Amino acid sequence: MTLLVINVLLTRAMASHARARQGMVSESQSASAKRSSSKSRTSSILLLCSAVIYSVTQFPFLIYNLLTMAEEPPHCWINIPQKAVALALVFGGNLSILGYAIDFFVYYLSSTGFRRQVRSLISGSRTNGQGSTFSSSECDGKRPLQSRTA
């Protein structure tokens, strides 16, 4: 629950900063500043989506924990059959784990930079900082740079 509150507060802070930045952006500003504003908006949306996904996937497990606490002493005001407890535990546990996997796919689908990084990690190539890539076999140090041919 604390993580949800922190995520919501961070989302609100990022949104207010984005609005403030948008107010300061004039018509004469360059395209790179507009891109930065777009990236900030995308980050805010991703953070909000992550908070919503976390809330939805953790809520059943929260209910399970509350009902389990209500079943044990000193409360003892509810009696839940053991089959239902086992089923709720499996469902809530799997759903909470699934939330973390869903986050990956949300980031992958919405961020081109994240997709590029994942593809380069999977393919085994690294970026040299200038946009071009080179494979890990080319930079293993066994061949000097001068002896490479095209």
PDB file of C-alpha atoms in Angstrom:
ATOM      1  CA  MET A   1       0.000   0.000   0.000  1.00  0.00           C
ATOM      2  CA  THR A   2       2.899   2.313   0.769  1.00  0.00           C
ATOM      3  CA  LEU A   3       4.358   1.690  -2.692  1.00  0.00           C
ATOM      4  CA  LEU A   4       1.041   2.654  -4.254  1.00  0.00           C
ATOM      5  CA  VAL A   5       0.997   5.943  -2.365  1.00  0.00           C
ATOM      6  CA  ILE A   6       4.606   6.654  -3.360  1.00  0.00           C
ATOM      7  CA  ASN A   7       3.857   5.846  -7.027  1.00  0.00           C
ATOM      8  CA  VAL A   8       0.820   8.127  -7.037  1.00  0.00           C
ATOM      9  CA  LEU A   9       2.781  10.959  -5.405  1.00  0.00           C
ATOM     10  CA  LEU A  10       5.616  10.561  -7.910  1.00  0.00           C
ATOM     11  CA  THR A  11       3.138  10.583 -10.779  1.00  0.00           C
ATOM     12  CA  ARG A  12       1.517  13.768  -9.501  1.00  0.00           C
ATOM     13  CA  ALA A  13       4.902  15.436  -9.025  1.00  0.00           C
ATOM     14  CA  MET A  14       6.022  14.467 -12.525  1.00  0.00           C
ATOM     15  CA  ALA A  15       2.747  15.727 -13.990  1.00  0.00           C
ATOM     16  CA  SER A  16       3.063  19.077 -12.218  1.00  0.00           C
ATOM     17  CA  HIS A  17       6.663  19.428 -13.411  1.00  0.00           C
ATOM     18  CA  ALA A  18       5.570  18.579 -16.939  1.00  0.00           C
ATOM     19  CA  ARG A  19       2.836  21.233 -16.783  1.00  0.00           C
ATOM     20  CA  ALA A  20       5.315  23.780 -15.432  1.00  0.00           C
ATOM     21  CA  ARG A  21       7.807  22.903 -18.158  1.00  0.00           C
ATOM     22  CA  GLN A  22       5.091  23.116 -20.790  1.00  0.00           C
ATOM     23  CA  GLY A  23       4.171  26.575 -19.544  1.00  0.00           C
ATOM     24  CA  MET A  24       7.773  27.714 -19.947  1.00  0.00           C
ATOM     25  CA  VAL A  25       8.086  26.277 -23.452  1.00  0.00           C
ATOM     26  CA  SER A  26       7.694  29.005 -26.029  1.00  0.00           C
ATOM     27  CA  GLU A  27       6.939  28.744 -29.704  1.00  0.00           C
ATOM     28  CA  SER A  28      10.525  29.572 -30.615  1.00  0.00           C
ATOM     29  CA  GLN A  29      12.017  26.646 -28.738  1.00  0.00           C
ATOM     30  CA  SER A  30      13.865  23.969 -30.663  1.00  0.00           C
ATOM     31  CA  ALA A  31      12.584  20.523 -31.611  1.00  0.00           C
ATOM     32  CA  SER A  32      14.857  18.879 -29.038  1.00  0.00           C
ATOM     33  CA  ALA A  33      13.048  20.649 -26.199  1.00  0.00           C
ATOM     34  CA  LYS A  34       9.719  19.474 -27.563  1.00  0.00           C
ATOM     35  CA  ARG A  35      11.111  15.936 -27.723  1.00  0.00           C
ATOM     36  CA  SER A  36      12.194  16.246 -24.114  1.00  0.00           C
ATOM     37  CA  SER A  37       8.678  17.314 -23.156  1.00  0.00           C
ATOM     38  CA  SER A  38       7.299  14.347 -25.058  1.00  0.00           C
ATOM     39  CA  LYS A  39       9.692  12.009 -23.223  1.00  0.00           C
ATOM     40  CA  SER A  40       8.613  13.499 -19.912  1.00  0.00           C
ATOM     41  CA  ARG A  41       4.975  12.899 -20.797  1.00  0.00           C
ATOM     42  CA  THR A  42       5.748   9.328 -21.822  1.00  0.00           C
ATOM     43  CA  SER A  43       7.563   8.756 -18.535  1.00  0.00           C
ATOM     44  CA  SER A  44       4.597  10.105 -16.597  1.00  0.00           C
ATOM     45  CA  ILE A  45       2.206   7.842 -18.468  1.00  0.00           C
ATOM     46  CA  LEU A  46       4.463   4.815 -17.909  1.00  0.00           C
ATOM     47  CA  LEU A  47       4.706   5.582 -14.208  1.00  0.00           C
ATOM     48  CA  LEU A  48       0.938   5.962 -13.930  1.00  0.00           C
ATOM     49  CA  CYS A  49       0.392   2.685 -15.810  1.00  0.00           C
ATOM     50  CA  SER A  50       2.845   0.936 -13.508  1.00  0.00           C
ATOM     51  CA  ALA A  51       1.004   2.252 -10.443  1.00  0.00           C
ATOM     52  CA  VAL A  52      -2.355   1.105 -11.804  1.00  0.00           C
ATOM     53  CA  ILE A  53      -1.026  -2.330 -12.770  1.00  0.00           C
ATOM     54  CA  TYR A  54       0.569  -2.710  -9.348  1.00  0.00           C
ATOM     55  CA  SER A  55      -2.676  -1.759  -7.612  1.00  0.00           C
ATOM     56  CA  VAL A  56      -4.823  -4.089  -9.685  1.00  0.00           C
ATOM     57  CA  THR A  57      -2.488  -7.061  -9.332  1.00  0.00           C
ATOM     58  CA  GLN A  58      -1.825  -6.577  -5.606  1.00  0.00           C
ATOM     59  CA  PHE A  59      -5.427  -5.911  -4.562  1.00  0.00           C
ATOM     60  CA  PRO A  60      -6.581  -9.591  -4.451  1.00  0.00           C
ATOM     61  CA  PHE A  61      -3.590 -10.506  -2.285  1.00  0.00           C
ATOM     62  CA  LEU A  62      -4.379  -7.578   0.019  1.00  0.00           C
ATOM     63  CA  ILE A  63      -7.947  -8.834   0.415  1.00  0.00           C
ATOM     64  CA  TYR A  64      -6.628 -12.332   1.128  1.00  0.00           C
ATOM     65  CA  ASN A  65      -4.340 -10.980   3.846  1.00  0.00           C
ATOM     66  CA  LEU A  66      -7.133  -8.943   5.415  1.00  0.00           C
ATOM     67  CA  LEU A  67      -9.500 -11.919   5.475  1.00  0.00           C
ATOM     68  CA  THR A  68      -6.791 -14.161   6.916  1.00  0.00           C
ATOM     69  CA  MET A  69      -6.178 -11.631   9.686  1.00  0.00           C
ATOM     70  CA  ALA A  70      -9.922 -11.432  10.391  1.00  0.00           C
ATOM     71  CA  GLU A  71     -10.024 -15.220  10.712  1.00  0.00           C
ATOM     72  CA  GLU A  72      -7.252 -15.504  13.325  1.00  0.00           C
ATOM     73  CA  PRO A  73      -7.349 -14.584  17.029  1.00  0.00           C
ATOM     74  CA  PRO A  74      -8.090 -12.114  18.559  1.00  0.00           C
ATOM     75  CA  HIS A  75     -10.581 -11.173  15.802  1.00  0.00           C
ATOM     76  CA  CYS A  76     -12.122 -14.548  14.795  1.00  0.00           C
ATOM     77  CA  TRP A  77     -15.197 -12.942  13.271  1.00  0.00           C
ATOM     78  CA  ILE A  78     -15.062 -14.813   9.965  1.00  0.00           C
ATOM     79  CA  ASN A  79     -14.596 -18.464   9.066  1.00  0.00           C
ATOM     80  CA  ILE A  80     -13.175 -19.206   5.620  1.00  0.00           C
ATOM     81  CA  PRO A  81     -13.052 -22.813   4.319  1.00  0.00           C
ATOM     82  CA  GLN A  82      -9.519 -24.114   3.775  1.00  0.00           C
ATOM     83  CA  LYS A  83     -10.154 -24.805   0.072  1.00  0.00           C
ATOM     84  CA  ALA A  84     -11.100 -21.180  -0.460  1.00  0.00           C
ATOM     85  CA  VAL A  85      -8.017 -20.039   1.443  1.00  0.00           C
ATOM     86  CA  ALA A  86      -5.748 -22.234  -0.691  1.00  0.00           C
ATOM     87  CA  LEU A  87      -7.411 -21.076  -3.921  1.00  0.00           C
ATOM     88  CA  ALA A  88      -7.200 -17.405  -2.906  1.00  0.00           C
ATOM     89  CA  LEU A  89      -3.541 -17.807  -1.973  1.00  0.00           C
ATOM     90  CA  VAL A  90      -2.674 -19.349  -5.343  1.00  0.00           C
ATOM     91  CA  PHE A  91      -4.741 -16.827  -7.310  1.00  0.00           C
ATOM     92  CA  GLY A  92      -3.476 -13.796  -5.370  1.00  0.00           C
ATOM     93  CA  GLY A  93       0.144 -14.942  -5.409  1.00  0.00           C
ATOM     94  CA  ASN A  94       0.167 -15.656  -9.127  1.00  0.00           C
ATOM     95  CA  LEU A  95      -1.590 -12.404  -9.951  1.00  0.00           C
ATOM     96  CA  SER A  96       0.882 -10.386  -7.904  1.00  0.00           C
ATOM     97  CA  ILE A  97       3.825 -12.036  -9.691  1.00  0.00           C
ATOM     98  CA  LEU A  98       2.106 -11.525 -13.050  1.00  0.00           C
ATOM     99  CA  GLY A  99       2.008  -7.785 -12.351  1.00  0.00           C
ATOM    100  CA  TYR A 100       5.778  -7.569 -12.563  1.00  0.00           C
ATOM    101  CA  ALA A 101       5.809  -9.365 -15.916  1.00  0.00           C
ATOM    102  CA  ILE A 102       3.066  -7.097 -17.249  1.00  0.00           C
ATOM    103  CA  ASP A 103       5.208  -4.057 -16.404  1.00  0.00           C
ATOM    104  CA  PHE A 104       7.933  -5.338 -18.711  1.00  0.00           C
ATOM    105  CA  PHE A 105       5.507  -5.643 -21.626  1.00  0.00           C
ATOM    106  CA  VAL A 106       4.012  -2.197 -20.977  1.00  0.00           C
ATOM    107  CA  TYR A 107       7.489  -0.666 -21.123  1.00  0.00           C
ATOM    108  CA  TYR A 108       8.387  -2.719 -24.175  1.00  0.00           C
ATOM    109  CA  LEU A 109       5.261  -1.696 -26.085  1.00  0.00           C
ATOM    110  CA  SER A 110       5.404   1.991 -25.230  1.00  0.00           C
ATOM    111  CA  SER A 111       9.090   2.948 -25.290  1.00  0.00           C
ATOM    112  CA  THR A 112      11.175   2.751 -28.444  1.00  0.00           C
ATOM    113  CA  GLY A 113      14.391   3.280 -26.460  1.00  0.00           C
ATOM    114  CA  PHE A 114      13.543   0.356 -24.175  1.00  0.00           C
ATOM    115  CA  ARG A 115      12.755  -1.848 -27.199  1.00  0.00           C
ATOM    116  CA  ARG A 116      16.084  -0.916 -28.764  1.00  0.00           C
ATOM    117  CA  GLN A 117      17.982  -1.765 -25.592  1.00  0.00           C
ATOM    118  CA  VAL A 118      16.185  -5.099 -25.162  1.00  0.00           C
ATOM    119  CA  ARG A 119      16.855  -6.045 -28.782  1.00  0.00           C
ATOM    120  CA  SER A 120      20.532  -5.200 -28.437  1.00  0.00           C
ATOM    121  CA  LEU A 121      20.768  -7.240 -25.230  1.00  0.00           C
ATOM    122  CA  ILE A 122      19.104 -10.220 -26.867  1.00  0.00           C
ATOM    123  CA  SER A 123      21.127 -10.029 -30.070  1.00  0.00           C
ATOM    124  CA  GLY A 124      24.378  -9.713 -28.145  1.00  0.00           C
ATOM    125  CA  SER A 125      25.437  -6.424 -29.658  1.00  0.00           C
ATOM    126  CA  ARG A 126      26.368  -3.254 -27.841  1.00  0.00           C
ATOM    127  CA  THR A 127      26.035   0.380 -28.832  1.00  0.00           C
ATOM    128  CA  ASN A 128      29.220   2.380 -29.147  1.00  0.00           C
ATOM    129  CA  GLY A 129      27.536   5.598 -27.994  1.00  0.00           C
ATOM    130  CA  GLN A 130      27.116   7.016 -31.506  1.00  0.00           C
ATOM    131  CA  GLY A 131      24.070   5.028 -32.555  1.00  0.00           C
ATOM    132  CA  SER A 132      25.920   2.269 -34.404  1.00  0.00           C
ATOM    133  CA  THR A 133      26.321  -1.163 -32.933  1.00  0.00           C
ATOM    134  CA  PHE A 134      29.068  -3.698 -32.904  1.00  0.00           C
ATOM    135  CA  SER A 135      28.917  -7.326 -31.890  1.00  0.00           C
ATOM    136  CA  SER A 136      30.589  -8.634 -28.773  1.00  0.00           C
ATOM    137  CA  SER A 137      32.889 -10.830 -30.888  1.00  0.00           C
ATOM    138  CA  GLU A 138      34.323  -7.727 -32.555  1.00  0.00           C
ATOM    139  CA  CYS A 139      35.334  -6.160 -29.274  1.00  0.00           C
ATOM    140  CA  ASP A 140      36.764  -9.155 -27.442  1.00  0.00           C
ATOM    141  CA  GLY A 141      40.292  -7.794 -27.748  1.00  0.00           C
ATOM    142  CA  LYS A 142      41.671 -10.683 -29.813  1.00  0.00           C
ATOM    143  CA  ARG A 143      41.942  -8.706 -33.048  1.00  0.00           C
ATOM    144  CA  PRO A 144      43.470  -5.239 -33.215  1.00  0.00           C
ATOM    145  CA  LEU A 145      41.374  -2.453 -34.716  1.00  0.00           C
ATOM    146  CA  GLN A 146      43.832  -1.879 -37.607  1.00  0.00           C
ATOM    147  CA  SER A 147      43.579  -5.422 -38.982  1.00  0.00           C
ATOM    148  CA  ARG A 148      39.786  -5.343 -39.542  1.00  0.00           C
ATOM    149  CA  THR A 149      38.672  -5.322 -43.135  1.00  0.00           C
ATOM    150  CA  ALA A 150      35.274  -4.452 -44.554  1.00  0.00           C
TER     151      ALA A 150
END
